[in-house]
Amino acid sequence: MPPSIHPVDLITALRHKHLTPAIVFLTSRRACDEAMETFDHADLVLPPARQEAIAVALERITIQHPSIAEHPLIPIVRRIGVAAHHAGHLPSWKIAIEELMRQGHLDAVFATTTLAAGVDFPARTVVITQSSIRKSRDFTDLTIGEVQQIAGRAGRRGKDHVGFAIVTPSPYIDLAVLTKGLTGQPEAINSQFTISYPMVLNLLKAHPHEHIQGILAKSFAQFQLNQRAELLEQKLDAVHVQMEPFGPRVCTDWITQWHTFDHARRHRHTRHQTHRSEPPEISARLPFLTPGRVVGLGRGRGIVLRQYRSKGQKNSMLTVLRPDSAVTECPVTSVREVYDRTCDCAETPTYPWCSTDTFDRLSHQLEDLPSHVPVLPILISPGIEPLPDAIVQSLGDFPCPTCPSRPTCQKDFITASRLRQEQQRHTKSIQALRTSLWHRFQERVEVLQKFGYLTPTTQLTMDGEWARLIRIDHSLLITELIRADAFTGADPSLLAGVLASLAHDDDRPGAFPRISTGLSSLLGQVRKLAESLSPYEDPPLLRADVAALVERWVADPTLTWIGLCRLTTMAEGDIYRLLARTLEFLSQVQAVKSTHPGLAESASQALTLIRRGVLEELP
Amino acid sequence: MNTDELEQLLAQQPVALLHRLARGRIHRHFRAGKKRLIELLLQHSIQNRAGLESDLQALIGEQHSRSEAGSSRINHPPAITHKKASPRGVGPESSETAISLSAWLEGLGVPSPQPFVPDPWQSEALSALNETDVVISVPTGSGKTYVAVEAARRAMDDNRTVIYTSPLKALSNTKYTEFSRIFGFEKVGILTGDRQENGQAPLLIMTTEILRNLLYDAASGEIDVRLDTLGLVILDESQYLADPERGVVWEETIIFCPAQARLLLLSASIGNPQDIADWLTSIRSTVCRLVRHGKRTVPLRAGYLHPNGKLTPLFRTLGIPYGHPSQLHPEAKRLFLEYEEETLPGGRPRR
């Protein structure tokens, strides 16, 4: 039994039950391509009339989009009436497939789930083979909304009485996710509001600083934060009600009063227990005073032979080997220095507490010690702060022992203090919810002030005026690059290359075309700047291969699309998207022409140079 | 049947059956485990051996016929409704019979062309749009585009400008072609990151980012006069509001949308459309109207296709049992379990 149904069998089964046209959602682009390969020698051919119809329709589309004329999938599409449609294809191919599907020529399209979100592309049947999708490197389970989005493609209005969503298992399927997705209520959506640098600049350009809090309060983010805050306020109200019996008594703030009294009372008892404790600076040393440790004493140095406690002594004691093989006992307090030097020491349970060889060796080593030995740095952990004696002694001053409400205070204290903590926690979180957006805005403002886009009075500086026109990802990096004159004198191809590496956020690997020295040095500069900006803005991937690819396309006008695709292993569709995104970034850079005419000129040259071949043909 | 045989037979039965057998015979039988239950039943059998045995046979027979009925239904489409000996102790879902494949496939086909009549929700949305902003949350393929087109037509008849935004350039291009066909090329323009055509047309299609930028430029004084005549802003695929990277653009657009323009938010089914409507009400001058429904125009059925080519319904019911994900068709359940057993957790088949 194969792990999942063979595509040819799948199409046969669907045709047999009259469930075509169908969209088959597969896990990956590669799965789609492999499914197409299985049709190479399949004998599922369409009747000649339908083959002819597809050929005619394809020809009509080819007139508009010549780039699909040589597409390798065309024979299968014509012969069998199935096609693949995923992000690795050129938009023109996707348009062609969508058009064929709309006209009802195709029996099945193998697609990735990106199709479900994007295009208006219905069929009679959808086939679901997976329960998870790849989202930024990981596979995550489909949400209910996504399952319904996928299943929603089934059933064409006016063309079908019913639509079918057919689940077919593959090794990566979890049926429960799909049944839940098909039968459940879609998830609630949540705001994803983020405050970007251009947003701050544009807001401050149009509105005075004091109005901004009001504008942020209009966001859906704040609406949802308010909803949460209101829930907490209800809880807070409930806590207030519960607090009622614990209102003011003999003293207004009896909870604090009792807390202090109770603490003092308990402390007094522990205080009089006899205990032998070293001051923290001594007790921190104890773990280091092991046999073999070199220590400095009042007179000369010595090597510790053992550490022990003696009944008559307040402190721990040491047995120390002194110069001239003398063995002395001393309390740890007499140790002046603990050195960063230990000698091997074989311990024995009787005097002189180490084996005879060791004793001789240690005596020698002690003689031979250099005059300067580094001192061991010892971290002293602060001891537990005792309650000031004043409070403890003034225990008699507390009114509590004789207070009439003492029994009730004592009884209620635990509940009341818990409630009060809860109250304080809720109040704090409510305040945080109400003001968090504003704080995030202020943080951005501070960064922009630091970099000089805003004056201390939150007016836009000269730089701020043009920087607000760059409204894309990594805007801070781009404006800083412009200010650092990184692009001065750079020709259009270099500019396009760098912007491409900024724009491309996909980590699908591509083969590495040769990279020019100019571009690699410029990219190095960009990378350095991006790293220095990383506390303020996430650095981009800055892939050199995509930069080199775009640079070649701009620099060499004779390069054909096929030639470009041969330079890399990236899929056509990815290259197209890369160039389209670079176009978007370039047109943003072009917007600063009034302040940076040279740069804008370079950008507009790059724009015209990129728009050729396939990119010109598409809208 | 001697006592040993009876004990063996009892031990083979599932504990649920033993409990049913013990009902009325043994006090507090539900507290006993299987072993103790058998012991007690045997003790009891001393008094009325024959009654116990006959009841046991009846229960076993009943269980057999039920499991057979479950698996054989597919092979014999005109399924015989199974009569249960005792309705007690049977779950509510298993009391209905599961749908057969032929019934499930019935009704498949192309409907005869019918004159287009707008659905009630479509008319409701359009009439609401005369007075206020509207949020529409309906399943995919319900005909949101019809509302968008009609709303745009009405606004344009009023000499108002209409802006239609979509999250993707591809979608914008599709809509541009579609709207040009409906309204004529001179009436429709498109503005995307790298395409500008007919920018003075009364109906402008753009990506949401472009509209956001326009609104920022208008707010900062570089006034686009045409925003004054803006009568309607249609935001398609508004569920993008929750997109981690781009969602913020929808919020900005809605916040800065001029007060005199109506907002029409079109969205797929989402869990909290009322929140969106409440939010719009709280920031816009009029009370936003929510139009939602969960019923699909073309009903949906779910099926299960086994790798060996066998097709069965996925659920017991004809349609999708909303809210009851566990009502799986017994045949689909059986086939999927079989599949899971045949494939190792690593995903490779055990040959």
PDB file of N, CA and C in Angstrom, chain A residues 1-6 9 168-171, chain B residues 304-310 334-344 347-351:
ATOM      1  N   MET A   1       0.849  -1.208   0.000  1.00  0.00           N
ATOM      2  CA  MET A   1       0.000   0.000   0.000  1.00  0.00           C
ATOM      3  C   MET A   1       0.882   1.255   0.000  1.00  0.00           C
ATOM      4  N   PRO A   2       0.687   2.132  -0.962  1.00  0.00           N
ATOM      5  CA  PRO A   2       1.516   3.350  -0.988  1.00  0.00           C
ATOM      6  C   PRO A   2       1.119   4.264   0.161  1.00  0.00           C
ATOM      7  N   PRO A   3       2.048   5.136   0.594  1.00  0.00           N
ATOM      8  CA  PRO A   3       1.717   6.038   1.704  1.00  0.00           C
ATOM      9  C   PRO A   3       0.603   7.005   1.344  1.00  0.00           C
ATOM     10  N   SER A   4       0.467   7.349   0.096  1.00  0.00           N
ATOM     11  CA  SER A   4      -0.684   8.168  -0.274  1.00  0.00           C
ATOM     12  C   SER A   4      -1.100   7.796  -1.683  1.00  0.00           C
ATOM     13  N   ILE A   5      -2.254   8.247  -2.066  1.00  0.00           N
ATOM     14  CA  ILE A   5      -2.802   7.788  -3.335  1.00  0.00           C
ATOM     15  C   ILE A   5      -1.970   8.302  -4.500  1.00  0.00           C
ATOM     16  N   HIS A   6      -1.793   7.470  -5.504  1.00  0.00           N
ATOM     17  CA  HIS A   6      -1.035   7.863  -6.679  1.00  0.00           C
ATOM     18  C   HIS A   6      -1.850   8.884  -7.479  1.00  0.00           C
ATOM     19  N   ASP A   9      -4.154   7.492 -10.077  1.00  0.00           N
ATOM     20  CA  ASP A   9      -5.330   6.818  -9.495  1.00  0.00           C
ATOM     21  C   ASP A   9      -6.335   7.840  -9.001  1.00  0.00           C
ATOM     22  N   THR A 168      -7.828  12.779   1.598  1.00  0.00           N
ATOM     23  CA  THR A 168      -7.144  11.537   1.285  1.00  0.00           C
ATOM     24  C   THR A 168      -5.864  11.514   2.094  1.00  0.00           C
ATOM     25  N   PRO A 169      -5.566  10.401   2.774  1.00  0.00           N
ATOM     26  CA  PRO A 169      -4.470  10.445   3.741  1.00  0.00           C
ATOM     27  C   PRO A 169      -3.104  10.446   3.075  1.00  0.00           C
ATOM     28  N   SER A 170      -2.178  11.123   3.701  1.00  0.00           N
ATOM     29  CA  SER A 170      -0.774  11.075   3.337  1.00  0.00           C
ATOM     30  C   SER A 170      -0.029  10.928   4.659  1.00  0.00           C
ATOM     31  N   PRO A 171       1.251  10.629   4.607  1.00  0.00           N
ATOM     32  CA  PRO A 171       1.947  10.361   5.882  1.00  0.00           C
ATOM     33  C   PRO A 171       1.861  11.517   6.876  1.00  0.00           C
TER      34      PRO A 171
ATOM     35  N   TYR B 304     -14.001  10.807   2.036  1.00  0.00           N
ATOM     36  CA  TYR B 304     -12.696  10.244   2.368  1.00  0.00           C
ATOM     37  C   TYR B 304     -12.306   9.300   1.255  1.00  0.00           C
ATOM     38  N   LEU B 305     -11.121   9.516   0.705  1.00  0.00           N
ATOM     39  CA  LEU B 305     -10.645   8.677  -0.395  1.00  0.00           C
ATOM     40  C   LEU B 305      -9.442   7.890   0.096  1.00  0.00           C
ATOM     41  N   HIS B 306      -9.592   6.560   0.127  1.00  0.00           N
ATOM     42  CA  HIS B 306      -8.499   5.737   0.608  1.00  0.00           C
ATOM     43  C   HIS B 306      -7.455   5.591  -0.493  1.00  0.00           C
ATOM     44  N   PRO B 307      -6.159   5.438  -0.117  1.00  0.00           N
ATOM     45  CA  PRO B 307      -5.138   5.283  -1.157  1.00  0.00           C
ATOM     46  C   PRO B 307      -5.423   4.155  -2.157  1.00  0.00           C
ATOM     47  N   ASN B 308      -6.233   3.172  -1.782  1.00  0.00           N
ATOM     48  CA  ASN B 308      -6.530   2.130  -2.769  1.00  0.00           C
ATOM     49  C   ASN B 308      -7.664   2.533  -3.709  1.00  0.00           C
ATOM     50  N   GLY B 309      -8.118   3.769  -3.602  1.00  0.00           N
ATOM     51  CA  GLY B 309      -9.108   4.259  -4.547  1.00  0.00           C
ATOM     52  C   GLY B 309     -10.535   4.147  -4.056  1.00  0.00           C
ATOM     53  N   LYS B 310     -10.736   3.668  -2.838  1.00  0.00           N
ATOM     54  CA  LYS B 310     -12.092   3.487  -2.321  1.00  0.00           C
ATOM     55  C   LYS B 310     -12.595   4.805  -1.738  1.00  0.00           C
ATOM     56  N   ARG B 334     -12.792   3.293   9.821  1.00  0.00           N
ATOM     57  CA  ARG B 334     -12.115   2.006   9.723  1.00  0.00           C
ATOM     58  C   ARG B 334     -10.953   2.085   8.739  1.00  0.00           C
ATOM     59  N   LEU B 335     -11.200   2.700   7.577  1.00  0.00           N
ATOM     60  CA  LEU B 335     -10.164   2.788   6.554  1.00  0.00           C
ATOM     61  C   LEU B 335      -8.990   3.625   7.045  1.00  0.00           C
ATOM     62  N   PHE B 336      -9.299   4.709   7.778  1.00  0.00           N
ATOM     63  CA  PHE B 336      -8.207   5.564   8.228  1.00  0.00           C
ATOM     64  C   PHE B 336      -7.367   4.853   9.283  1.00  0.00           C
ATOM     65  N   LEU B 337      -8.038   4.102  10.177  1.00  0.00           N
ATOM     66  CA  LEU B 337      -7.286   3.338  11.173  1.00  0.00           C
ATOM     67  C   LEU B 337      -6.374   2.332  10.484  1.00  0.00           C
ATOM     68  N   GLU B 338      -6.916   1.707   9.454  1.00  0.00           N
ATOM     69  CA  GLU B 338      -6.143   0.747   8.683  1.00  0.00           C
ATOM     70  C   GLU B 338      -4.915   1.444   8.090  1.00  0.00           C
ATOM     71  N   TYR B 339      -5.150   2.625   7.549  1.00  0.00           N
ATOM     72  CA  TYR B 339      -4.056   3.382   6.946  1.00  0.00           C
ATOM     73  C   TYR B 339      -3.001   3.713   7.987  1.00  0.00           C
ATOM     74  N   GLU B 340      -3.463   4.165   9.154  1.00  0.00           N
ATOM     75  CA  GLU B 340      -2.514   4.551  10.190  1.00  0.00           C
ATOM     76  C   GLU B 340      -1.698   3.363  10.663  1.00  0.00           C
ATOM     77  N   GLU B 341      -2.329   2.203  10.691  1.00  0.00           N
ATOM     78  CA  GLU B 341      -1.586   1.027  11.122  1.00  0.00           C
ATOM     79  C   GLU B 341      -0.545   0.629  10.106  1.00  0.00           C
ATOM     80  N   GLU B 342      -0.858   0.879   8.833  1.00  0.00           N
ATOM     81  CA  GLU B 342       0.055   0.441   7.782  1.00  0.00           C
ATOM     82  C   GLU B 342       1.248   1.366   7.629  1.00  0.00           C
ATOM     83  N   THR B 343       1.102   2.615   8.026  1.00  0.00           N
ATOM     84  CA  THR B 343       2.226   3.541   7.898  1.00  0.00           C
ATOM     85  C   THR B 343       2.821   3.755   9.272  1.00  0.00           C
ATOM     86  N   LEU B 344       4.140   3.721   9.301  1.00  0.00           N
ATOM     87  CA  LEU B 344       4.823   3.954  10.569  1.00  0.00           C
ATOM     88  C   LEU B 344       4.705   5.434  10.921  1.00  0.00           C
ATOM     89  N   GLY B 347       6.361   7.869   8.770  1.00  0.00           N
ATOM     90  CA  GLY B 347       5.767   8.199   7.488  1.00  0.00           C
ATOM     91  C   GLY B 347       6.108   7.191   6.414  1.00  0.00           C
ATOM     92  N   ARG B 348       7.034   6.263   6.680  1.00  0.00           N
ATOM     93  CA  ARG B 348       7.371   5.293   5.659  1.00  0.00           C
ATOM     94  C   ARG B 348       6.508   4.050   5.820  1.00  0.00           C
ATOM     95  N   PRO B 349       6.029   3.482   4.754  1.00  0.00           N
ATOM     96  CA  PRO B 349       5.170   2.301   4.908  1.00  0.00           C
ATOM     97  C   PRO B 349       5.988   1.118   5.384  1.00  0.00           C
ATOM     98  N   ARG B 350       5.364   0.300   6.205  1.00  0.00           N
ATOM     99  CA  ARG B 350       5.998  -0.925   6.687  1.00  0.00           C
ATOM    100  C   ARG B 350       5.753  -1.978   5.628  1.00  0.00           C
ATOM    101  N   ARG B 351       6.805  -2.373   4.935  1.00  0.00           N
ATOM    102  CA  ARG B 351       6.606  -3.318   3.840  1.00  0.00           C
ATOM    103  C   ARG B 351       6.485  -4.729   4.372  1.00  0.00           C
TER     104      ARG B 351
END
